[in-house]
Coordinates of C-alpha atoms in Angstrom, one line a residue:
M81 CA -122.4 -96.3 -30.2
S82 CA -122.7 -98.8 -32.1
A83 CA -126.5 -100.7 -32.6
E84 CA -125.9 -102.9 -30.5
S85 CA -126.6 -99.9 -28.0
P86 CA -130.3 -100.1 -27.1
K87 CA -129.8 -103.9 -26.3
A88 CA -127.3 -103.2 -23.9
I89 CA -128.5 -100.4 -22.3
F90 CA -131.7 -102.9 -21.9
Y91 CA -129.5 -105.7 -19.7
A92 CA -127.5 -103.4 -17.4
L93 CA -130.5 -100.9 -16.1
A94 CA -132.7 -105.4 -16.0
A95 CA -129.6 -106.2 -13.7
N96 CA -129.2 -102.4 -12.2
L97 CA -133.1 -102.7 -11.0
G98 CA -133.1 -106.3 -9.8
I99 CA -129.7 -105.5 -7.9
A100 CA -130.8 -102.0 -6.1
V101 CA -134.1 -104.0 -5.0
C102 CA -131.7 -107.1 -3.4
K103 CA -129.6 -104.0 -1.8
Y104 CA -132.7 -102.1 -0.7
V105 CA -133.9 -104.5 1.3
A106 CA -129.9 -105.6 2.5
A107 CA -129.4 -102.5 4.2
A108 CA -133.0 -102.4 5.5
F109 CA -132.0 -105.6 6.9
T110 CA -128.6 -104.7 8.1
G111 CA -128.0 -101.1 8.7
S112 CA -125.6 -101.0 6.9
G113 CA -124.8 -97.4 5.6
S114 CA -122.6 -98.8 2.3
M115 CA -125.1 -101.2 1.7
F116 CA -128.2 -98.4 1.2
A117 CA -125.2 -96.1 -1.1
E118 CA -123.8 -98.1 -3.0
A119 CA -129.0 -99.6 -3.1
I120 CA -128.9 -94.9 -4.0
H121 CA -125.5 -95.9 -6.1
S122 CA -128.1 -99.0 -8.7
T123 CA -130.7 -96.2 -8.3
A124 CA -129.0 -93.8 -9.9
D125 CA -128.0 -96.0 -12.7
C126 CA -131.4 -97.5 -13.7
G127 CA -131.8 -93.3 -14.2
N128 CA -128.9 -93.3 -15.4
Q129 CA -130.2 -95.3 -18.1
L130 CA -133.8 -94.6 -18.6
L131 CA -131.8 -91.5 -19.7
L132 CA -129.6 -92.4 -22.3
L133 CA -132.7 -94.4 -23.9
F134 CA -134.8 -91.6 -23.8
G135 CA -131.7 -89.3 -25.8
L136 CA -130.2 -92.8 -28.7
R137 CA -134.5 -91.8 -29.1
Q138 CA -134.4 -87.7 -29.6
A139 CA -130.3 -88.6 -31.5
R140 CA -132.3 -90.5 -34.1
R141 CA -135.8 -87.4 -35.3
P142 CA -134.8 -87.0 -38.9
A143 CA -134.1 -83.4 -39.4
S144 CA -136.0 -80.1 -40.4
A145 CA -135.8 -75.9 -40.6
L146 CA -135.1 -75.6 -37.6
H147 CA -132.3 -78.5 -37.4
P148 CA -131.3 -78.9 -40.8
M149 CA -128.6 -81.0 -39.9
G150 CA -130.9 -83.6 -37.6
T151 CA -130.1 -83.7 -33.9
G152 CA -127.6 -86.5 -33.7
R153 CA -125.6 -84.5 -31.2
E154 CA -127.9 -84.3 -28.6
I155 CA -127.4 -88.0 -26.7
N156 CA -123.9 -85.6 -25.8
F157 CA -127.0 -83.4 -23.4
Y158 CA -128.7 -86.8 -22.0
A159 CA -125.0 -88.1 -21.4
L160 CA -124.3 -84.9 -19.7
L161 CA -127.2 -85.0 -17.3
V162 CA -125.9 -88.6 -16.7
A163 CA -122.3 -87.6 -15.1
L164 CA -124.5 -84.5 -13.1
L165 CA -126.5 -87.3 -11.7
L166 CA -123.3 -90.1 -10.8
F167 CA -122.4 -86.9 -9.4
F168 CA -125.2 -85.7 -7.0
V169 CA -127.2 -88.8 -6.5
G170 CA -124.9 -91.5 -6.1
G171 CA -121.7 -90.3 -5.4
A172 CA -122.4 -86.3 -2.9
F173 CA -125.3 -89.1 -1.5
S174 CA -123.6 -90.7 -0.6
V175 CA -120.2 -88.9 0.8
Y176 CA -123.6 -87.4 3.1
E177 CA -124.6 -91.2 4.5
G178 CA -121.4 -92.5 5.6
I179 CA -120.5 -88.6 7.1
H180 CA -124.3 -89.5 9.1
R181 CA -123.4 -92.9 9.8
L182 CA -120.2 -92.4 11.3
V183 CA -121.6 -89.6 12.9
A184 CA -123.9 -92.1 14.7
R185 CA -122.2 -94.6 14.3
E186 CA -124.6 -97.6 13.6
P187 CA -123.6 -101.3 14.0
L188 CA -124.8 -103.3 11.8
Q189 CA -127.5 -106.6 11.8
F190 CA -127.7 -109.6 9.6
V191 CA -124.3 -108.6 7.6
F192 CA -123.6 -111.7 6.4
V193 CA -127.0 -111.0 4.2
A194 CA -125.3 -107.8 3.0
L195 CA -122.5 -110.0 2.2
G196 CA -123.8 -112.2 0.2
V197 CA -125.6 -109.3 -1.7
L198 CA -122.3 -107.9 -2.2
G199 CA -120.9 -110.5 -4.1
V200 CA -124.0 -111.5 -6.0
S201 CA -123.8 -107.5 -6.7
V202 CA -120.3 -107.9 -7.9
V203 CA -120.4 -110.8 -10.4
L204 CA -123.8 -109.6 -12.3
E205 CA -121.9 -106.1 -12.4
T206 CA -118.3 -108.1 -14.1
L207 CA -121.1 -109.7 -16.5
S208 CA -122.2 -106.2 -17.5
L209 CA -118.4 -104.2 -17.3
L210 CA -116.9 -108.1 -20.2
G211 CA -120.1 -106.8 -22.3
A212 CA -119.2 -103.1 -22.9
L213 CA -115.5 -103.7 -23.3
R214 CA -116.2 -106.3 -25.8
V215 CA -117.8 -103.8 -27.7
I216 CA -115.0 -101.1 -27.2
R217 CA -112.4 -104.1 -27.5
A218 CA -113.8 -104.6 -31.7
Q219 CA -114.7 -101.4 -31.9
N220 CA -111.2 -100.1 -31.3
P221 CA -109.0 -103.4 -30.6
D222 CA -105.2 -101.6 -30.6
K223 CA -106.7 -99.1 -27.7
S224 CA -105.5 -98.8 -24.6
L225 CA -108.8 -98.1 -22.0
W226 CA -107.6 -94.6 -21.3
R227 CA -106.9 -94.1 -25.0
W228 CA -110.1 -95.3 -26.1
F229 CA -111.5 -93.3 -22.9
R230 CA -110.3 -89.4 -23.6
E231 CA -110.3 -90.7 -27.6
T232 CA -114.4 -91.9 -28.2
R233 CA -116.7 -89.7 -29.8
E234 CA -119.1 -91.9 -28.2
S235 CA -120.9 -90.7 -25.6
D236 CA -123.5 -93.7 -25.0
L237 CA -121.2 -95.7 -24.8
L238 CA -118.8 -94.0 -22.7
V239 CA -121.5 -94.1 -20.0
V240 CA -122.3 -96.9 -19.8
A241 CA -118.7 -98.4 -19.7
G242 CA -117.7 -95.6 -17.4
E243 CA -121.0 -96.0 -14.9
D244 CA -120.0 -100.0 -14.7
I245 CA -115.7 -100.1 -13.9
A246 CA -117.4 -96.7 -10.5
A247 CA -120.1 -99.6 -10.0
L248 CA -117.5 -102.7 -9.4
A249 CA -115.2 -100.5 -7.8
G250 CA -117.7 -99.5 -5.6
L251 CA -119.1 -102.9 -4.7
A252 CA -114.3 -103.9 -4.0
I253 CA -115.0 -101.1 -1.7
A254 CA -118.5 -100.8 0.2
F255 CA -117.7 -105.3 -0.1
V256 CA -113.6 -104.1 2.3
A257 CA -115.7 -102.5 4.8
V258 CA -118.7 -103.9 5.3
L259 CA -116.0 -107.3 5.7
M260 CA -113.9 -105.3 8.0
T261 CA -116.6 -104.5 10.2
V262 CA -117.6 -108.0 11.0
I263 CA -113.9 -108.7 11.5
T264 CA -113.6 -105.6 14.2
G265 CA -116.9 -105.1 15.2
N266 CA -115.6 -101.4 14.3
P267 CA -119.2 -99.5 12.4
V268 CA -116.6 -96.7 11.6
W269 CA -115.3 -99.3 8.2
D270 CA -118.7 -99.0 7.0
A271 CA -119.5 -95.7 7.5
C272 CA -116.0 -94.9 5.5
G273 CA -116.9 -97.4 3.3
S274 CA -119.9 -95.5 1.9
I275 CA -117.4 -91.9 2.3
G276 CA -115.0 -94.2 -0.2
V277 CA -118.1 -95.1 -3.2
G278 CA -119.1 -91.7 -3.2
L279 CA -115.8 -90.1 -4.6
L280 CA -115.2 -93.4 -6.2
L281 CA -118.2 -92.0 -8.2
M282 CA -117.7 -87.7 -7.9
V283 CA -114.0 -88.6 -9.6
I284 CA -115.5 -90.9 -12.7
A285 CA -118.8 -88.6 -12.5
G286 CA -116.1 -85.5 -13.2
L287 CA -113.9 -87.2 -15.8
I288 CA -116.9 -88.5 -17.9
A289 CA -118.4 -84.9 -17.4
R290 CA -115.1 -83.5 -18.3
E291 CA -115.3 -85.6 -22.1
V292 CA -119.0 -84.9 -22.7
K293 CA -117.7 -81.4 -22.0
S294 CA -116.0 -81.6 -25.3
M295 CA -118.6 -83.8 -27.4
I296 CA -121.1 -80.7 -27.0
V297 CA -118.4 -78.2 -27.7
G298 CA -118.0 -79.9 -31.3
E299 CA -114.7 -82.3 -31.6
S300 CA -113.1 -83.8 -34.6
A301 CA -113.8 -86.9 -36.1
S302 CA -111.7 -89.4 -33.4
P303 CA -107.6 -89.4 -35.3
E304 CA -107.9 -92.5 -36.8
M305 CA -111.1 -91.6 -38.5
R306 CA -109.4 -87.6 -40.0
R307 CA -106.2 -89.8 -41.0
D308 CA -108.0 -92.0 -43.6
I309 CA -110.2 -89.0 -44.6
E310 CA -107.7 -86.9 -45.2
A311 CA -104.8 -90.4 -46.6
F312 CA -108.9 -90.6 -48.5
L313 CA -108.5 -87.0 -50.1
R314 CA -104.8 -86.9 -51.4
A315 CA -105.2 -90.5 -52.4
R316 CA -107.5 -88.9 -55.3
P317 CA -106.0 -88.3 -58.8
E318 CA -108.2 -85.1 -59.3
I319 CA -106.2 -83.4 -56.7
H320 CA -103.5 -82.2 -56.6
A321 CA -103.5 -80.5 -53.8
V322 CA -105.3 -80.6 -49.8
I323 CA -105.6 -77.0 -48.3
N324 CA -107.6 -77.6 -45.7
L325 CA -109.8 -80.1 -44.0
I326 CA -112.3 -80.2 -41.0
T327 CA -113.9 -82.8 -39.3
L328 CA -116.8 -82.6 -37.0
Q329 CA -118.4 -85.6 -35.1
W330 CA -122.7 -85.2 -35.0
G331 CA -123.0 -87.7 -32.7
K332 CA -123.1 -90.7 -34.5
E333 CA -122.4 -89.1 -38.0
I334 CA -119.6 -87.3 -39.4
V335 CA -119.3 -83.6 -41.1
V336 CA -116.6 -83.7 -43.3
A337 CA -116.1 -79.5 -44.5
V338 CA -113.3 -79.9 -47.5
Q339 CA -110.7 -76.8 -49.1
A340 CA -108.9 -78.2 -51.8
E341 CA -106.5 -77.0 -54.9
M342 CA -107.9 -79.5 -58.2
I343 CA -106.0 -80.4 -60.6
D344 CA -107.3 -77.8 -63.7
Y345 CA -110.1 -78.8 -66.2
A346 CA -110.7 -77.3 -68.4
E347 CA -115.0 -76.6 -68.2
S348 CA -116.8 -75.5 -64.8
R349 CA -118.1 -78.7 -65.3
A350 CA -116.0 -81.0 -65.4
M351 CA -114.6 -80.2 -62.4
V352 CA -118.4 -79.4 -60.1
D353 CA -118.3 -83.6 -62.0
A354 CA -115.0 -84.8 -60.2
I355 CA -116.4 -83.2 -57.0
N356 CA -119.7 -85.1 -57.1
R357 CA -117.2 -88.3 -57.6
I358 CA -115.0 -86.8 -54.6
E359 CA -118.2 -86.6 -52.6
A360 CA -120.2 -89.9 -54.2
D361 CA -116.7 -92.3 -53.3
L362 CA -115.9 -90.2 -49.9
Q363 CA -119.6 -91.6 -48.8
S364 CA -119.3 -95.3 -49.6
A365 CA -116.0 -95.4 -48.3
Y366 CA -116.6 -94.2 -45.3
P367 CA -120.6 -94.6 -44.1
Q368 CA -120.6 -92.4 -41.1
V369 CA -119.1 -89.5 -43.7
R370 CA -122.8 -87.9 -43.5
W371 CA -122.2 -84.2 -45.3
V372 CA -119.4 -83.2 -47.6
F373 CA -118.1 -80.0 -48.5
F374 CA -115.8 -78.9 -50.8
E375 CA -114.9 -75.5 -51.7
P376 CA -111.8 -75.4 -54.3
D377 CA -109.0 -73.2 -53.9
F378 CA -105.3 -71.8 -55.1
V379 CA -102.5 -72.8 -53.0
K380 CA -100.6 -69.2 -52.5
R381 CA -97.2 -69.2 -53.8

């Protein structure tokens, strides 16, 4: 994410902590399974945001002999832990709680307390999601949200946005479930709402985990960045032809490996100076590019 990432996570942590306390109180008053599932979800979100903050801190550690390229990709590991927590602590537990309520058929009490807390939570989660979407739109004005989700290389922003979407959708399900329980007097609606919230969280957690796993395995820079770097290299007068280009996203930074045929130089020193010039200009044009490995070669004819 951008430099605004820690601030956004702190805001989300404070909001989810307050929401979780309200939900637990409301669940105790009403006996609502959907409300309790939502309280567990908000608690899991608080833990998730603490993990992301810790991961961001770990990812900023300087390079060392053991990690010569730094630890920028460590944030992906913590993002995967967050996805797993969202799946098991948020999703699976909510499904279990819903099944338990479905069997027990426990009636709700003080239902308007539950509806009020859910309504306030919807407002707060909407504001949080809008903040995440503003960051996404600022960086990717021409992409749909789904395309950004599939192509982003920022696991922390991916998790924050995914959590916000899951939270908002889960609140809507819980609100409808409690409302239907009030209208019909049948607690089965509340139990089904808890199960619905759990299944939703498990689906979204699975989607997040799939994307983060790909980042851990190793992804190239975004398609737009790769195209820009290739266009930059092909436009250089020192380069006769670009033979191969590899990019690798390394946390917030990018590794570039170039194999290119240079124009004819009378001396090897002149070619080395030209390569150094290209590397410096590339890093100046694209500050995300931290490492450049340049191999001069010949096109096989």
